[in-house]
Coordinates of C-alpha atoms and ligand atoms in Angstrom, one line a residue:
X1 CA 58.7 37.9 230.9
X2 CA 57.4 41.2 229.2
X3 CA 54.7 40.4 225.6
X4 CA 53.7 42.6 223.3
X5 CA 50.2 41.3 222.7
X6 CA 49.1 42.7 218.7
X7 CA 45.1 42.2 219.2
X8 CA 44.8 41.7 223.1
X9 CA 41.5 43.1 222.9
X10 CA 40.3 40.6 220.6
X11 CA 38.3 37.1 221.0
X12 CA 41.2 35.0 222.0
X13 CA 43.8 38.1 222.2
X14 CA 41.9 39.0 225.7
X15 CA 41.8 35.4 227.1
X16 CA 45.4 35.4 226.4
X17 CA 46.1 38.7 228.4
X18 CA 44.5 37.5 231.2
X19 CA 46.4 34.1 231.1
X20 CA 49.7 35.5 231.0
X21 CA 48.2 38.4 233.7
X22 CA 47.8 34.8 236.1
X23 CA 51.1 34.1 235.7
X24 CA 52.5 37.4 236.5
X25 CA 54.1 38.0 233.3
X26 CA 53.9 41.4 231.9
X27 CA 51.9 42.7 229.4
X28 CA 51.4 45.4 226.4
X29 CA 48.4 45.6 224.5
X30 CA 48.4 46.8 221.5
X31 CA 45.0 46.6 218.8
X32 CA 43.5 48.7 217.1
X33 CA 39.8 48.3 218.3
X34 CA 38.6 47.4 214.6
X35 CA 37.3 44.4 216.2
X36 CA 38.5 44.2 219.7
X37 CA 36.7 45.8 222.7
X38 CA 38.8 48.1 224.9
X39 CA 36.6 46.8 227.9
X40 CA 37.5 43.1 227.3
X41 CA 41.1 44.9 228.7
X42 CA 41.7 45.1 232.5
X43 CA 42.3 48.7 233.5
X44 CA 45.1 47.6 234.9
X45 CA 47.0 46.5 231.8
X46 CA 49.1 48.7 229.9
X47 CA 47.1 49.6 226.6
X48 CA 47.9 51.4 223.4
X49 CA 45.4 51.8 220.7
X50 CA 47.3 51.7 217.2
X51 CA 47.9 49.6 214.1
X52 CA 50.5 47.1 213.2
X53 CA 50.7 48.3 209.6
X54 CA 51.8 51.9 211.1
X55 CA 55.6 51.7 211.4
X56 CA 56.1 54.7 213.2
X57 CA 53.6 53.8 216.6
X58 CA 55.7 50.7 216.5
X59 CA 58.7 51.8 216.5
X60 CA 57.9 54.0 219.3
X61 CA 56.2 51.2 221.0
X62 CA 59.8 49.3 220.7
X63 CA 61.5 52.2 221.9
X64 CA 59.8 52.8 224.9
X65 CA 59.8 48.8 226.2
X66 CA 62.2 46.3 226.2
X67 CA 59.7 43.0 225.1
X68 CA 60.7 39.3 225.1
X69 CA 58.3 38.3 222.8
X70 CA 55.2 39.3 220.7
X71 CA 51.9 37.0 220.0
X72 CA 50.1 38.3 217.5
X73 CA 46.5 37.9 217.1
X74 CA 45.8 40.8 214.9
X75 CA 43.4 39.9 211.8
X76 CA 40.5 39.7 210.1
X77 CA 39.2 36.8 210.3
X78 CA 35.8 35.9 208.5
X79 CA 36.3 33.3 205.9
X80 CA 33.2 34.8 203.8
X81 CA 34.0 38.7 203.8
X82 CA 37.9 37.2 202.4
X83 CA 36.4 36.0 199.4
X84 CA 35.0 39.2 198.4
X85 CA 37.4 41.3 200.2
X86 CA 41.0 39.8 199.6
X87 CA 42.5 42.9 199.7
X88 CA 41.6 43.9 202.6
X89 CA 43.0 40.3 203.8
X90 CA 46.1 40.1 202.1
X91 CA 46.7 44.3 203.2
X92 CA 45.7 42.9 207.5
X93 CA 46.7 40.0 207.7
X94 CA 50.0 39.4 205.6
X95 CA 51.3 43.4 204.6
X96 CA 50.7 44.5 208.1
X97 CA 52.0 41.2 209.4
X98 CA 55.4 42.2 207.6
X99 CA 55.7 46.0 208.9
X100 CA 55.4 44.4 212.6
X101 CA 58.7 41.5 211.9
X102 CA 60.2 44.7 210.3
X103 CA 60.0 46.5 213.6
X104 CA 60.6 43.6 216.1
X105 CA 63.7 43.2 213.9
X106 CA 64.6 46.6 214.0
X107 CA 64.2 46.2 218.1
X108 CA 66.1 43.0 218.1
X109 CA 63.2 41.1 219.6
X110 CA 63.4 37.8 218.2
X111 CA 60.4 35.5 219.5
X112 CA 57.0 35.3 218.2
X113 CA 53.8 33.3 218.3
X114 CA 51.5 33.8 215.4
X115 CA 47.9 32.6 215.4
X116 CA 47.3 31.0 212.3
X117 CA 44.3 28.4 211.5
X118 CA 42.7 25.1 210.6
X119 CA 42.1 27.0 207.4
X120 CA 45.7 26.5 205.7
X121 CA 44.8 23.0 205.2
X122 CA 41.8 23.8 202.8
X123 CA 39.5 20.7 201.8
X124 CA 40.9 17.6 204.8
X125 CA 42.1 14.6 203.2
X126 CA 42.3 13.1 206.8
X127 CA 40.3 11.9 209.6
X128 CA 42.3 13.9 211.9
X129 CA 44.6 16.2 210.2
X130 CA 48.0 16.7 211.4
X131 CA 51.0 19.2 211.0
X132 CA 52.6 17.2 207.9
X133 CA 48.7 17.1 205.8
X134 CA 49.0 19.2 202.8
X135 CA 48.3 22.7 203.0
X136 CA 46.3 24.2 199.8
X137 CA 43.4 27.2 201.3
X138 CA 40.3 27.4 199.7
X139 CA 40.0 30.7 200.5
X140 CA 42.0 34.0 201.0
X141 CA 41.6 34.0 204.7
X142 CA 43.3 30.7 204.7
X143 CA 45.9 31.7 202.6
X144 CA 47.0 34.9 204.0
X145 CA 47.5 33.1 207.3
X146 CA 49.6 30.4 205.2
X147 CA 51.6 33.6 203.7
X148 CA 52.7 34.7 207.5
X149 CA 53.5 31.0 207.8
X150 CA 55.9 31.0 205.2
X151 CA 57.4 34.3 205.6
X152 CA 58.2 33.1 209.5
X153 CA 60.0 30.4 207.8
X154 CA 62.1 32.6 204.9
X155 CA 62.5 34.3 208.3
X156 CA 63.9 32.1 210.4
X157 CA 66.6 31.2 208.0
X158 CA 67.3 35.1 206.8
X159 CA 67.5 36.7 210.4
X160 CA 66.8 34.4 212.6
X161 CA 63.5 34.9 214.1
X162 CA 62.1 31.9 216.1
X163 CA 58.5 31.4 215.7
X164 CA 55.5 29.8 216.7
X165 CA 52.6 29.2 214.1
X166 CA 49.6 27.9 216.4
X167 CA 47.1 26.5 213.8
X168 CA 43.4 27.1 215.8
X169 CA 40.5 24.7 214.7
X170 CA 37.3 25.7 216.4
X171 CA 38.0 28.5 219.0
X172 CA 35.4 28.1 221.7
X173 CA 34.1 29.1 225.2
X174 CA 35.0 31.7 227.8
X175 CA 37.0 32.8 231.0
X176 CA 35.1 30.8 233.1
X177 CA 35.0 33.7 235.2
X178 CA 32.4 35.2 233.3
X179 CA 33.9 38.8 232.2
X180 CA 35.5 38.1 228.9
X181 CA 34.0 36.0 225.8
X182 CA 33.6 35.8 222.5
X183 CA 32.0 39.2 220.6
X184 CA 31.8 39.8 217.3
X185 CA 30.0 41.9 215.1
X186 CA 28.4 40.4 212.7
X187 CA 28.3 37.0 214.8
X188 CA 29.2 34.5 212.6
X189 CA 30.3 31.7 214.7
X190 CA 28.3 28.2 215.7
X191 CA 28.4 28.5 219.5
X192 CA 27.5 32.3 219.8
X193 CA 24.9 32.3 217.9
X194 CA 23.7 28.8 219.5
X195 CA 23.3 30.8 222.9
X196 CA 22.0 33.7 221.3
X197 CA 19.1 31.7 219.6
X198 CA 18.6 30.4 223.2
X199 CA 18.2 34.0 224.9
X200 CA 16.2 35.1 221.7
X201 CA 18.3 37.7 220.4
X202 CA 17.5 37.8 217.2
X203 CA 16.0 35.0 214.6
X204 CA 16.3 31.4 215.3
X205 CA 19.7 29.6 214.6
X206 CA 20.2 28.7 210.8
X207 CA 21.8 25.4 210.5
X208 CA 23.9 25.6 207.5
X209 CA 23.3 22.2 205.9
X210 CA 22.0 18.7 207.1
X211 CA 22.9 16.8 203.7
X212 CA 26.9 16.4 204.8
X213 CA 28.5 12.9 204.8
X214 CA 28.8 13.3 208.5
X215 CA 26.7 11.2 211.2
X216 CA 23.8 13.6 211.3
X217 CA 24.4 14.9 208.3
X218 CA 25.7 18.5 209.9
X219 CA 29.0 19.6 209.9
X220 CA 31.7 18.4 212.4
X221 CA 34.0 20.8 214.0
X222 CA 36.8 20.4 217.0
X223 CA 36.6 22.8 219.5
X224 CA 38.9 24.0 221.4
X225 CA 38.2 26.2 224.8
X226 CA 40.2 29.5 224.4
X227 CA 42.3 29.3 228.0
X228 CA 43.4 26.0 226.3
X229 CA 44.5 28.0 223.2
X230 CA 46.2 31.0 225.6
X231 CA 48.3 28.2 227.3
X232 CA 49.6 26.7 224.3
X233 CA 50.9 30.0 223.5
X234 CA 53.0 30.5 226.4
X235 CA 53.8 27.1 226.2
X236 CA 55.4 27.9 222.6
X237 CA 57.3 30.9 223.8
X238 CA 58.7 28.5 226.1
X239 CA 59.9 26.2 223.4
X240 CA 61.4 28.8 221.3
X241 CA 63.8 29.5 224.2
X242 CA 65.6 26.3 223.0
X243 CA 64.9 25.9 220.2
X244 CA 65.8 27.9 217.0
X245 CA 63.1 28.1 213.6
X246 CA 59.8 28.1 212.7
X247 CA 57.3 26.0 214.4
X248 CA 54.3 24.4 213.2
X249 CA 51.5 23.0 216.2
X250 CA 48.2 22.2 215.2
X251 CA 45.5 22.9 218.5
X252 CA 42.1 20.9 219.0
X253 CA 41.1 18.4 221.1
X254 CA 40.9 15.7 218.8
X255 CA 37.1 15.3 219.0
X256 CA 34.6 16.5 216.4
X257 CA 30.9 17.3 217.1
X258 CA 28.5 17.9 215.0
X259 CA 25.7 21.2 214.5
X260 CA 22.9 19.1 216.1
X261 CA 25.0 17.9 218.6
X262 CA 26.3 21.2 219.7
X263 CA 22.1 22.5 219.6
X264 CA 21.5 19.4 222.0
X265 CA 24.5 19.9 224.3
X266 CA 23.2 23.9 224.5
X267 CA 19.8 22.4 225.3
X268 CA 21.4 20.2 228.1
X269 CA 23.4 23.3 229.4
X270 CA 20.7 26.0 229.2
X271 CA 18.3 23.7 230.1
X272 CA 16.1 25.6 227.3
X273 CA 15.4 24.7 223.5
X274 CA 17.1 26.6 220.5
X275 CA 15.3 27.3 218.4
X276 CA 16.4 26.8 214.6
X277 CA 15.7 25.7 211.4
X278 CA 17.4 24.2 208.4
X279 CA 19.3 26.4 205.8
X280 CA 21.3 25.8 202.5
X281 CA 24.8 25.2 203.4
X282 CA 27.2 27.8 203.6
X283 CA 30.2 28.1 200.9
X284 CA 33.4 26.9 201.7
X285 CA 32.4 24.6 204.7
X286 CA 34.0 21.5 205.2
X287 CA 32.3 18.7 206.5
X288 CA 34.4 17.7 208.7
X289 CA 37.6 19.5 210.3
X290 CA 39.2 17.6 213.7
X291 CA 43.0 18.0 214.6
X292 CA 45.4 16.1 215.8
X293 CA 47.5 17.8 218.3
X294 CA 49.7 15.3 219.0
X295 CA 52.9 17.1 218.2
X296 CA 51.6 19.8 220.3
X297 CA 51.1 17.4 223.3
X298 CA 54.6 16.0 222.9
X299 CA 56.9 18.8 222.1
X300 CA 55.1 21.7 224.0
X301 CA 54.1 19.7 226.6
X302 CA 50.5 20.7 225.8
X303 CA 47.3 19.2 227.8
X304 CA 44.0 20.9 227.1
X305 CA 41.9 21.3 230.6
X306 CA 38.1 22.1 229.4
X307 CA 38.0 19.0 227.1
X308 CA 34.0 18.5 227.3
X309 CA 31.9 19.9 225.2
X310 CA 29.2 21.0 227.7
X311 CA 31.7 22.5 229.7
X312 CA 32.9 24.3 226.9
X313 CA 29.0 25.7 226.3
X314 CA 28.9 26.2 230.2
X315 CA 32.0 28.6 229.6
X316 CA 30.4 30.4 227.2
X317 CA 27.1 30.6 228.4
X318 CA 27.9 31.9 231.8
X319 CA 29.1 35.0 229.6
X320 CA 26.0 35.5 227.7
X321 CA 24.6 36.1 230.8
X322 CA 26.5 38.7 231.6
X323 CA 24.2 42.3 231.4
X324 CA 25.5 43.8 228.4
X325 CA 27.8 41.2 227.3
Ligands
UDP1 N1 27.1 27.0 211.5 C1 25.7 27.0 211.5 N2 25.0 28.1 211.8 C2 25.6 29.3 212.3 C3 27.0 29.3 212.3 C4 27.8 28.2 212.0 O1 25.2 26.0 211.1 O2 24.9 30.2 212.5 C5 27.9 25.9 211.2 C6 28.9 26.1 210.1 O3 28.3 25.9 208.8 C7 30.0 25.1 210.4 C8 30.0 25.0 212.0 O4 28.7 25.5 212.3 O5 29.7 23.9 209.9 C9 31.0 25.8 212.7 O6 31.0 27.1 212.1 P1 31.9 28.3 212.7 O7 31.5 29.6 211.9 O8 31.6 28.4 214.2 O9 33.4 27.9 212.6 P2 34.2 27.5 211.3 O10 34.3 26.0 211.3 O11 33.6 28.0 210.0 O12 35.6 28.1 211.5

């Protein structure tokens, strides 16, 4: 099959490109390198630098290639900078969103997987929270992705787009070969700057909170390792082949873990201390997000591979030791 990949150079955009490159599928990339690294994108994959809100590149995009499907990472993604920049959210994430469905329905291209997140659930009212727990953000990141959600939905009845919403918890890990990973700029995530604190680029790690009613106290997140995510996506375009609307699959491994027990799983990984210290907790965390991805398992077939957590840290560590990662 031929994707369009919107954000291919991105965090889980480039694991994805890779995947489908494993599988001999074909691919175009498409980002805009706001965020994304052009290097995390093999040479030898079709690239165009351009944004999804520009209606113009894509309809030349959709003119010169006949694509199966899109995924589309593109978005910004930092829960904090949302809450003082919603319109910069609501502009990427859901305006943007709407000038690329215009254009794959202009091109008649009718399959789509959208990443969406564990943040269109808002406060959990769940041990493990599934695709039927209520969905009320707490923040405008959260809610732009649930916007898309429901547009794919108004769209699947209007014109019959078939979609995939793929609702990431904790993204996590990299290619274990080494070359791609996770990069962002600020770093704002657990695991990144876990490692980071480990190879002492910059101050020790804060811990954001140890007075959560949690076992430790910390905060307890589900991660997921990102080639896990990447085949859940082409698992999804699979699904939409047969079947017609828009889809819903919640992705995690069903496990949480918490701050301290990432540090100490780092330490037994590294085999070196991280350094950090205790800091006030940071707005808008919950204490406790873990999925359940049954429906996922059973109706895409779904089976995560790099379930353990220290393989997970392994993944990503081996990338942090990459010169000039
Ligand atoms: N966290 C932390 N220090 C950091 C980054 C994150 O203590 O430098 C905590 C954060 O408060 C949350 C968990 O680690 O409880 C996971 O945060 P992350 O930003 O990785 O993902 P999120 O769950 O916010 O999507």
């Amino acid at each position: 099959m031929k994707f369009l990949i919107c954000g291919g150079a991105g965090y889980v955009g480039s694991h994805m490109v890779r995947y489908l490159d494993s599988k001999q599928h074909e691919v175009v990339v498409y980002d805009d390198l706001s965020t994304g690294h052009r290097e995390a994108v093999s040479p030898d994959v079709a690239f165009v630098q351009g944004d999804i809100g520009d209606a113009a590149a894509l309809s030349r995009l959709f003119a010169a290639h006949r694509f199966d499907a899109v995924i589309h990472f593109c978005a910004r993604s930092l829960v904090g900078e949302s809450v003082v920049k919603p319109y910069l959210y609501y502009g990427n994430n859901v305006a943007n969103t709407l000038v690329l469905l215009a254009a794959m329905r202009d091109a008649g291209v009718d399959r789509l997987v959208f990443s969406s997140t564990a943040a269109v659930f808002g406060h959990p009212q769940a041990d493990a929270i599934d695709e039927t727990h209520p969905t009320e953000p707490i923040n405008p990141y959260g809610q732009s992705k649930l916007m898309v959600e429901r547009i794919l939905a108004d769209a699947a009845r209007a014109y019959g787009l078939r979609s995939v919403a793929l609702r990431y918890f904790n993204a996590a890990g990299a290619d274990p070969s080494g070359s791609i990973g996770e990069g962002h700029d600020p770093e704002t995530h657990l695991i990144p700057n876990v490692l980071k604190a480990v190879l002492g680029q910059g101050a020790a790690l804060k811990v954001f909170g140890a007075d959560y009613d949690t076992r430790d106290g910390t905060c307890v997140r589900d991660y997921i390792h990102v080639n896990d995510l990447a085949s859940a996506h082409l698992l999804a375009i699979e699904y939409l082949a047969d079947h017609a609307g828009a889809f819903t699959f919640n992705l995690g491994n069903g496990e949480g873990f918490s701050v301290r027990e990432v540090i100490a799983a780092a330490e037994r990984v590294t085999g070196r201390p991280v350094p950090h210290e205790l800091a006030p907790r940071r707005a808008g965390d919950p204490a406790t997000l873990v999925a359940s991805s049954l429906k996922a398992r059973e109706r895409l077939g779904w089976q995560p591979r790099i379930t353990q957590l220290d393989e997970i840290l392994a993944s990503a560590w081996r990338w942090h030791l990459q010169p000039g990662y």
